[in-house]
Amino acid sequence: MKLTKIALIGGFLGAGKTTLIGEIARRYRAAGKRVGIITNDQADDLVDTMNLRSQGFDVGEVSGACFCCSFDHLVDTADQLIGEHQPDLLLAEPVGSCTDLVATVVVPLKNLLGDRFELAPFGVLLKPSHGERILNSSRSARSSGFSAQAEYIFRKQIEEADYIMVGRRDQLDDQKFDQLTELISHAAPGVRVFGVSPTRGDGVDEVIGEIESPGVAGRRLLEIDYDTYAIGEAELGWVNLAATWTPDNSVSQIDLNILVKSLVQGIADAAQVHGEIAHLKASAAAEQTRAVANVVANAAEVDLGLAAGHQVSGDIDVIINARVAMDPDLLKTLCEETLQRMSCEQSVPGVGPGMIEISSAVSLRPGRPTPTHRFTTTTPQ
């Protein structure tokens, strides 16, 4: 029986994993190959899933827990994609606050299901600003805006990678890139490091080369302090919200791009007063087009990651995913208040007033990770 290749692309929240995975999938599709994508989140209503599906990709979602704690759900989702679409490759994007993925996902897939799946080397994508702040030992432990426990997760993600990608390469000059590469080499000695910029195309072929290489997946099993890990994950307030925006009768057309950028900016302005933004994104969809915007740090610019193809009228489906180091219930309130306030305003050009109906709003702190499997050696147990 032909083995299905699975490639995990990990990395901290806001690293740009979804954008990279989308570009990898596009290149495989252009080469006449079929790709399935598996997204992962602690709750339902995931912007990334809707984003990738709107681009025409076959996407399955594992929600409610990370891959390591929902291993069986991960396998079932993979089997469903294989049964329905026969992909040549499955790209899997784990939750950005997770680590220990080699011991709890990569090695278990190899050792327990090696007759069905072939594991590609495990890649980790790094956001330059996180790397500069967290890996530079000359800075204070809290200079990143996150606690030492959250930074612990970031460091362990780097340490367990088979290869490391420095994202946003187009925004780094050669000197900064070399300095960051040196910091990474101290944190993860002997691991290959290269830059990527999916929007410009830099490094994507190198990622595909790693995926297609015969290299061994999951070479670095780590010792993980799960108490520290659990504290680091629980630092983040987690909100997934879904709503319907019904424009006022006086509004003939709405610009979804302006709507999502204004929504993300409004929530970011309110949330960064209380804590560090790890990732905040929103999606708005209507009439078979979608816009997605996100921001990945306090005071960072809002990025329009996916632009809508045209203006729309009628009901708009809105999804908000917010990950901020603050109380999750307060974060949910800020998301709801920003949405309601925007819907009452007439001062946002291209949007106008409307009525909001919130269909679901989940706020949480991730619980202590409890992996389904955890291998301490690379050989079957």
Short mmCIF file of C-alpha atoms in Angstrom, two decimals:
data_model
loop_
_atom_site.label_atom_id
_atom_site.label_comp_id
_atom_site.label_asym_id
_atom_site.label_seq_id
_atom_site.Cartn_x
_atom_site.Cartn_y
_atom_site.Cartn_z
CA MET A 1 0.00 0.00 0.00
CA LYS A 2 1.29 3.46 -0.92
CA LEU A 3 2.32 5.50 2.11
CA THR A 4 0.91 9.00 2.52
CA LYS A 5 3.53 11.59 3.37
CA ILE A 6 2.79 13.91 6.28
CA ALA A 7 4.76 17.11 6.87
CA LEU A 8 4.33 19.05 10.11
CA ILE A 9 5.09 22.76 9.93
CA GLY A 10 5.34 24.11 13.48
CA GLY A 11 6.22 27.43 15.04
CA PHE A 12 5.05 29.96 17.60
CA LEU A 13 1.81 31.89 17.28
CA GLY A 14 2.03 34.56 14.59
CA ALA A 15 5.01 33.01 12.81
CA GLY A 16 3.16 32.85 9.46
CA LYS A 17 2.62 29.09 9.21
CA THR A 18 -0.71 29.29 7.38
CA THR A 19 0.67 31.61 4.70
CA LEU A 20 3.67 29.34 4.15
CA ILE A 21 1.52 26.20 4.02
CA GLY A 22 -0.78 27.84 1.49
CA GLU A 23 2.16 28.68 -0.78
CA ILE A 24 3.60 25.17 -0.48
CA ALA A 25 0.20 23.72 -1.37
CA ARG A 26 -0.11 26.04 -4.38
CA ARG A 27 3.24 24.88 -5.74
CA TYR A 28 2.36 21.22 -5.33
CA ARG A 29 -0.97 21.84 -7.03
CA ALA A 30 0.73 23.67 -9.90
CA ALA A 31 2.93 20.60 -10.35
CA GLY A 32 -0.17 18.43 -10.73
CA LYS A 33 -0.04 16.93 -7.24
CA ARG A 34 -2.83 16.71 -4.67
CA VAL A 35 -2.41 18.20 -1.21
CA GLY A 36 -4.50 17.93 1.94
CA ILE A 37 -4.13 20.33 4.86
CA ILE A 38 -4.89 19.72 8.53
CA THR A 39 -5.36 22.73 10.80
CA ASN A 40 -5.43 22.63 14.60
CA ASP A 41 -6.89 24.77 17.36
CA GLN A 42 -8.05 24.69 20.95
CA ALA A 43 -11.60 25.69 19.90
CA ASP A 44 -13.93 25.70 16.87
CA ASP A 45 -14.38 28.53 14.32
CA LEU A 46 -10.82 28.75 13.02
CA VAL A 47 -9.93 31.57 10.63
CA ASP A 48 -7.09 29.54 9.10
CA THR A 49 -9.41 26.71 8.07
CA MET A 50 -11.83 29.08 6.31
CA ASN A 51 -8.95 30.99 4.74
CA LEU A 52 -7.38 27.89 3.20
CA ARG A 53 -10.70 26.42 2.09
CA SER A 54 -11.61 29.68 0.36
CA GLN A 55 -8.42 29.28 -1.67
CA GLY A 56 -9.65 25.92 -2.95
CA PHE A 57 -7.63 23.59 -0.73
CA ASP A 58 -8.90 20.38 0.87
CA VAL A 59 -8.75 21.11 4.61
CA GLY A 60 -9.57 19.05 7.68
CA GLU A 61 -9.64 20.55 11.16
CA VAL A 62 -8.67 19.11 14.53
CA SER A 63 -10.27 21.36 17.14
CA GLY A 64 -10.70 21.24 20.89
CA ALA A 65 -7.10 20.31 21.70
CA CYS A 66 -3.63 20.20 20.16
CA PHE A 67 -2.49 17.35 17.90
CA CYS A 68 -0.60 15.68 20.75
CA CYS A 69 -3.69 15.54 22.96
CA SER A 70 -6.01 14.63 20.05
CA PHE A 71 -3.79 12.12 18.30
CA ASP A 72 -6.66 9.83 17.33
CA HIS A 73 -8.62 12.78 15.92
CA LEU A 74 -5.54 13.75 13.89
CA VAL A 75 -5.32 10.25 12.43
CA ASP A 76 -9.06 10.14 11.70
CA THR A 77 -8.86 13.51 9.94
CA ALA A 78 -5.91 12.33 7.88
CA ASP A 79 -7.78 9.15 6.94
CA GLN A 80 -10.83 11.18 5.89
CA LEU A 81 -8.75 13.44 3.63
CA ILE A 82 -7.01 10.41 2.15
CA GLY A 83 -10.30 8.61 1.54
CA GLU A 84 -11.97 11.62 -0.09
CA HIS A 85 -9.08 13.24 -2.00
CA GLN A 86 -6.13 10.78 -2.21
CA PRO A 87 -3.51 13.49 -1.51
CA ASP A 88 0.13 13.01 -2.40
CA LEU A 89 1.01 15.09 0.66
CA LEU A 90 -0.67 16.08 3.93
CA LEU A 91 0.50 19.36 5.45
CA ALA A 92 -0.30 19.63 9.16
CA GLU A 93 -0.19 22.89 11.13
CA PRO A 94 -0.10 22.35 14.91
CA VAL A 95 -1.27 24.90 17.47
CA GLY A 96 1.33 27.64 17.81
CA SER A 97 1.60 27.32 21.59
CA CYS A 98 2.56 23.63 21.47
CA THR A 99 5.91 21.92 21.75
CA ASP A 100 7.16 18.35 22.34
CA LEU A 101 5.61 17.44 18.98
CA VAL A 102 8.40 15.02 18.06
CA ALA A 103 7.76 12.81 21.08
CA THR A 104 3.97 13.06 20.95
CA VAL A 105 3.11 13.26 17.24
CA VAL A 106 6.02 12.61 14.85
CA VAL A 107 7.49 9.52 16.51
CA PRO A 108 4.08 7.98 17.38
CA LEU A 109 3.00 8.35 13.73
CA LYS A 110 6.23 6.70 12.58
CA ASN A 111 6.26 3.91 15.12
CA LEU A 112 2.56 3.11 15.46
CA LEU A 113 1.36 3.86 11.92
CA GLY A 114 4.49 3.50 9.83
CA ASP A 115 2.67 1.09 7.51
CA ARG A 116 0.33 3.95 6.47
CA PHE A 117 2.25 7.21 6.81
CA GLU A 118 5.67 8.48 5.81
CA LEU A 119 6.90 11.38 7.96
CA ALA A 120 8.76 14.26 6.38
CA PRO A 121 11.41 16.07 8.46
CA PHE A 122 9.79 18.37 11.02
CA GLY A 123 10.13 22.05 10.14
CA VAL A 124 9.67 24.99 12.52
CA LEU A 125 8.98 28.52 11.30
CA LEU A 126 10.36 31.37 13.37
CA LYS A 127 9.15 34.95 13.51
CA PRO A 128 12.24 37.21 13.43
CA SER A 129 11.13 39.57 16.20
CA HIS A 130 10.46 36.64 18.53
CA GLY A 131 13.86 35.15 17.76
CA GLU A 132 15.68 38.43 18.30
CA ARG A 133 14.01 39.11 21.65
CA ILE A 134 13.82 35.63 23.14
CA LEU A 135 17.09 34.10 21.93
CA ASN A 136 19.30 37.09 22.66
CA SER A 137 20.67 36.33 26.13
CA SER A 138 21.83 39.92 26.60
CA ARG A 139 18.21 41.02 26.97
CA SER A 140 16.04 40.60 30.03
CA ALA A 141 13.91 37.47 30.31
CA ARG A 142 10.69 39.46 29.91
CA SER A 143 11.73 41.76 27.05
CA SER A 144 9.62 39.80 24.56
CA GLY A 145 6.41 40.75 26.36
CA PHE A 146 5.81 37.10 27.29
CA SER A 147 6.66 35.31 30.53
CA ALA A 148 9.69 33.08 30.93
CA GLN A 149 7.34 30.09 30.73
CA ALA A 150 5.92 31.15 27.36
CA GLU A 151 9.43 31.80 26.10
CA TYR A 152 10.31 28.27 27.25
CA ILE A 153 7.78 26.91 24.74
CA PHE A 154 9.33 28.97 21.95
CA ARG A 155 12.84 27.74 22.78
CA LYS A 156 11.76 24.10 22.91
CA GLN A 157 10.04 24.44 19.52
CA ILE A 158 13.38 25.54 18.07
CA GLU A 159 15.35 22.82 19.82
CA GLU A 160 13.24 19.93 18.50
CA ALA A 161 13.16 21.03 14.84
CA ASP A 162 14.76 19.02 12.04
CA TYR A 163 15.14 22.29 10.14
CA ILE A 164 14.33 25.92 11.01
CA MET A 165 12.87 28.57 8.73
CA VAL A 166 13.31 32.27 9.46
CA GLY A 167 10.13 33.94 8.26
CA ARG A 168 9.69 37.38 6.70
CA ARG A 169 13.10 37.12 5.04
CA ASP A 170 12.18 39.96 2.70
CA GLN A 171 11.98 42.28 5.71
CA LEU A 172 15.47 41.46 7.02
CA ASP A 173 18.72 42.82 5.65
CA ASP A 174 21.62 40.37 5.39
CA GLN A 175 23.28 41.60 8.57
CA LYS A 176 20.16 41.09 10.71
CA PHE A 177 19.53 37.72 9.10
CA ASP A 178 23.09 36.58 9.85
CA GLN A 179 22.83 37.79 13.45
CA LEU A 180 19.56 35.92 13.94
CA THR A 181 20.96 32.78 12.31
CA GLU A 182 23.86 32.87 14.79
CA LEU A 183 21.44 33.13 17.73
CA ILE A 184 19.47 30.16 16.39
CA SER A 185 22.63 28.10 15.92
CA HIS A 186 23.40 28.49 19.64
CA ALA A 187 19.87 27.43 20.59
CA ALA A 188 19.77 24.50 18.14
CA PRO A 189 23.29 23.41 17.22
CA GLY A 190 23.65 21.51 13.96
CA VAL A 191 20.15 22.30 12.66
CA ARG A 192 19.86 23.69 9.15
CA VAL A 193 18.53 27.28 9.09
CA PHE A 194 17.33 29.23 6.05
CA GLY A 195 15.09 32.19 5.31
CA VAL A 196 11.62 32.11 3.80
CA SER A 197 9.20 34.71 2.50
CA PRO A 198 6.07 33.04 1.10
CA THR A 199 4.66 36.33 -0.19
CA ARG A 200 7.80 36.94 -2.27
CA GLY A 201 8.61 33.29 -2.85
CA ASP A 202 11.98 33.15 -1.07
CA GLY A 203 12.93 29.78 0.38
CA VAL A 204 9.70 27.94 -0.47
CA ASP A 205 11.47 25.57 -2.86
CA GLU A 206 13.95 24.84 -0.08
CA VAL A 207 11.08 23.90 2.23
CA ILE A 208 9.70 21.59 -0.45
CA GLY A 209 13.19 20.13 -0.79
CA GLU A 210 13.18 19.31 2.91
CA ILE A 211 9.72 17.77 2.66
CA GLU A 212 10.80 15.60 -0.26
CA SER A 213 14.20 14.70 1.19
CA PRO A 214 14.90 11.23 2.58
CA GLY A 215 16.00 12.80 5.84
CA VAL A 216 14.95 11.25 9.12
CA ALA A 217 11.97 12.90 10.76
CA GLY A 218 11.95 13.61 14.46
CA ARG A 219 15.62 13.26 15.32
CA ARG A 220 15.46 15.36 18.50
CA LEU A 221 13.50 13.99 21.43
CA LEU A 222 13.54 16.51 24.27
CA GLU A 223 13.18 16.49 28.01
CA ILE A 224 10.18 18.75 28.66
CA ASP A 225 9.17 20.28 31.97
CA TYR A 226 5.41 19.94 31.61
CA ASP A 227 4.76 22.19 34.61
CA THR A 228 6.59 25.06 32.90
CA TYR A 229 4.98 24.15 29.57
CA ALA A 230 1.48 24.22 31.10
CA ILE A 231 2.05 27.60 32.76
CA GLY A 232 3.34 29.04 29.48
CA GLU A 233 0.32 27.87 27.51
CA ALA A 234 -2.12 29.07 30.17
CA GLU A 235 -0.63 32.57 30.00
CA LEU A 236 -2.51 33.20 26.77
CA GLY A 237 -6.15 34.19 26.70
CA TRP A 238 -7.84 32.38 23.79
CA VAL A 239 -10.97 33.67 22.04
CA ASN A 240 -12.78 32.25 19.01
CA LEU A 241 -15.88 34.21 18.03
CA ALA A 242 -18.31 33.81 15.14
CA ALA A 243 -20.93 36.40 14.18
CA THR A 244 -23.15 37.61 11.36
CA TRP A 245 -22.98 41.24 10.25
CA THR A 246 -26.18 42.41 8.57
CA PRO A 247 -25.63 45.78 6.86
CA ASP A 248 -28.08 48.61 7.37
CA ASN A 249 -30.60 49.05 4.53
CA SER A 250 -28.89 52.32 3.67
CA VAL A 251 -25.61 50.50 2.91
CA SER A 252 -25.44 49.20 -0.65
CA GLN A 253 -21.90 47.77 -0.72
CA ILE A 254 -19.33 46.82 1.93
CA ASP A 255 -15.58 46.54 1.45
CA LEU A 256 -14.58 43.38 3.34
CA ASN A 257 -10.91 44.35 3.29
CA ILE A 258 -11.61 47.56 5.19
CA LEU A 259 -13.98 45.77 7.55
CA VAL A 260 -11.46 43.12 8.71
CA LYS A 261 -8.54 45.54 8.95
CA SER A 262 -10.60 47.99 11.01
CA LEU A 263 -11.90 45.18 13.22
CA VAL A 264 -8.44 43.76 13.93
CA GLN A 265 -7.02 47.23 14.56
CA GLY A 266 -9.82 48.08 16.98
CA ILE A 267 -9.38 44.88 19.00
CA ALA A 268 -5.59 45.25 18.97
CA ASP A 269 -5.77 48.83 20.25
CA ALA A 270 -7.93 47.68 23.17
CA ALA A 271 -6.11 44.41 23.94
CA GLN A 272 -2.50 45.61 23.92
CA VAL A 273 -3.25 47.79 26.94
CA HIS A 274 -3.67 44.56 28.93
CA GLY A 275 -1.02 42.21 27.52
CA GLU A 276 1.17 41.06 24.65
CA ILE A 277 -0.58 40.06 21.45
CA ALA A 278 0.58 36.66 20.19
CA HIS A 279 -1.80 36.51 17.24
CA LEU A 280 -5.05 38.28 16.43
CA LYS A 281 -6.90 37.64 13.18
CA ALA A 282 -10.32 38.13 11.67
CA SER A 283 -12.11 36.85 8.60
CA ALA A 284 -15.14 38.30 6.80
CA ALA A 285 -16.92 36.43 4.01
CA ALA A 286 -19.94 36.97 1.76
CA GLU A 287 -20.96 36.29 -1.83
CA GLN A 288 -18.19 33.70 -2.31
CA THR A 289 -15.32 36.02 -1.43
CA ARG A 290 -13.35 36.42 1.79
CA ALA A 291 -10.93 38.85 3.42
CA VAL A 292 -8.52 37.96 6.26
CA ALA A 293 -6.47 40.38 8.34
CA ASN A 294 -4.12 39.78 11.26
CA VAL A 295 -1.65 41.39 13.62
CA VAL A 296 1.10 39.47 15.42
CA ALA A 297 2.47 41.85 18.07
CA ASN A 298 1.67 44.95 20.07
CA ALA A 299 2.02 48.11 17.99
CA ALA A 300 2.59 46.06 14.82
CA GLU A 301 0.84 46.98 11.60
CA VAL A 302 -2.31 45.11 10.63
CA ASP A 303 -1.65 42.90 7.61
CA LEU A 304 -4.27 42.02 4.99
CA GLY A 305 -3.33 38.40 4.43
CA LEU A 306 -6.17 37.61 2.03
CA ALA A 307 -7.97 40.27 0.03
CA ALA A 308 -11.60 39.97 -1.05
CA GLY A 309 -12.16 40.01 -4.78
CA HIS A 310 -15.08 42.44 -4.76
CA GLN A 311 -17.40 44.48 -2.55
CA VAL A 312 -20.47 42.73 -1.17
CA SER A 313 -23.99 43.34 0.03
CA GLY A 314 -26.12 41.27 2.36
CA ASP A 315 -25.13 39.23 5.40
CA ILE A 316 -21.43 38.83 6.21
CA ASP A 317 -19.94 35.93 8.18
CA VAL A 318 -17.32 37.20 10.63
CA ILE A 319 -14.81 35.07 12.56
CA ILE A 320 -12.36 36.40 15.16
CA ASN A 321 -9.45 34.40 16.61
CA ALA A 322 -7.52 36.22 19.35
CA ARG A 323 -4.49 34.98 21.34
CA VAL A 324 -3.31 37.56 23.85
CA ALA A 325 -1.48 37.31 27.19
CA MET A 326 -4.44 38.54 29.24
CA ASP A 327 -7.62 37.36 30.92
CA PRO A 328 -9.62 35.46 28.26
CA ASP A 329 -13.04 36.66 29.46
CA LEU A 330 -11.91 40.26 29.25
CA LEU A 331 -10.47 39.57 25.80
CA LYS A 332 -13.83 38.16 24.69
CA THR A 333 -15.56 41.27 25.98
CA LEU A 334 -13.14 43.50 24.05
CA CYS A 335 -13.79 41.52 20.84
CA GLU A 336 -17.56 41.75 21.28
CA GLU A 337 -17.49 45.45 22.17
CA THR A 338 -15.28 46.31 19.19
CA LEU A 339 -17.56 44.42 16.84
CA GLN A 340 -20.69 46.05 18.23
CA ARG A 341 -19.12 49.51 18.21
CA MET A 342 -18.02 49.21 14.59
CA SER A 343 -21.47 48.03 13.55
CA CYS A 344 -23.00 51.18 15.05
CA GLU A 345 -20.58 53.60 13.45
CA GLN A 346 -20.90 55.37 10.14
CA SER A 347 -17.34 56.72 10.20
CA VAL A 348 -15.57 53.66 8.73
CA PRO A 349 -15.29 54.32 4.97
CA GLY A 350 -16.51 51.42 2.87
CA VAL A 351 -18.30 49.71 5.75
CA GLY A 352 -21.15 51.70 7.30
CA PRO A 353 -23.52 50.66 10.11
CA GLY A 354 -25.16 47.28 10.55
CA MET A 355 -26.54 44.78 13.04
CA ILE A 356 -24.44 42.12 14.77
CA GLU A 357 -25.63 38.67 15.85
CA ILE A 358 -22.99 36.66 17.69
CA SER A 359 -23.56 32.94 17.14
CA SER A 360 -20.70 31.64 19.28
CA ALA A 361 -17.99 33.10 21.49
CA VAL A 362 -15.54 30.85 23.33
CA SER A 363 -12.92 32.16 25.77
CA LEU A 364 -10.41 29.93 27.51
CA ARG A 365 -6.92 29.36 28.76
CA PRO A 366 -5.40 26.17 27.31
CA GLY A 367 -5.38 23.38 29.86
CA ARG A 368 -2.41 21.27 30.87
CA PRO A 369 -1.21 19.20 27.87
CA THR A 370 -1.97 15.50 28.29
CA PRO A 371 -0.57 13.69 25.23
CA THR A 372 -2.24 10.54 23.94
CA HIS A 373 1.22 9.05 23.35
CA ARG A 374 4.68 10.16 24.37
CA PHE A 375 7.74 8.29 23.18
CA THR A 376 11.02 8.73 25.04
CA THR A 377 13.02 6.89 22.37
CA THR A 378 12.74 6.76 18.59
CA THR A 379 12.22 3.00 18.65
CA PRO A 380 8.78 1.38 19.12
CA GLN A 381 7.78 0.84 22.75
#
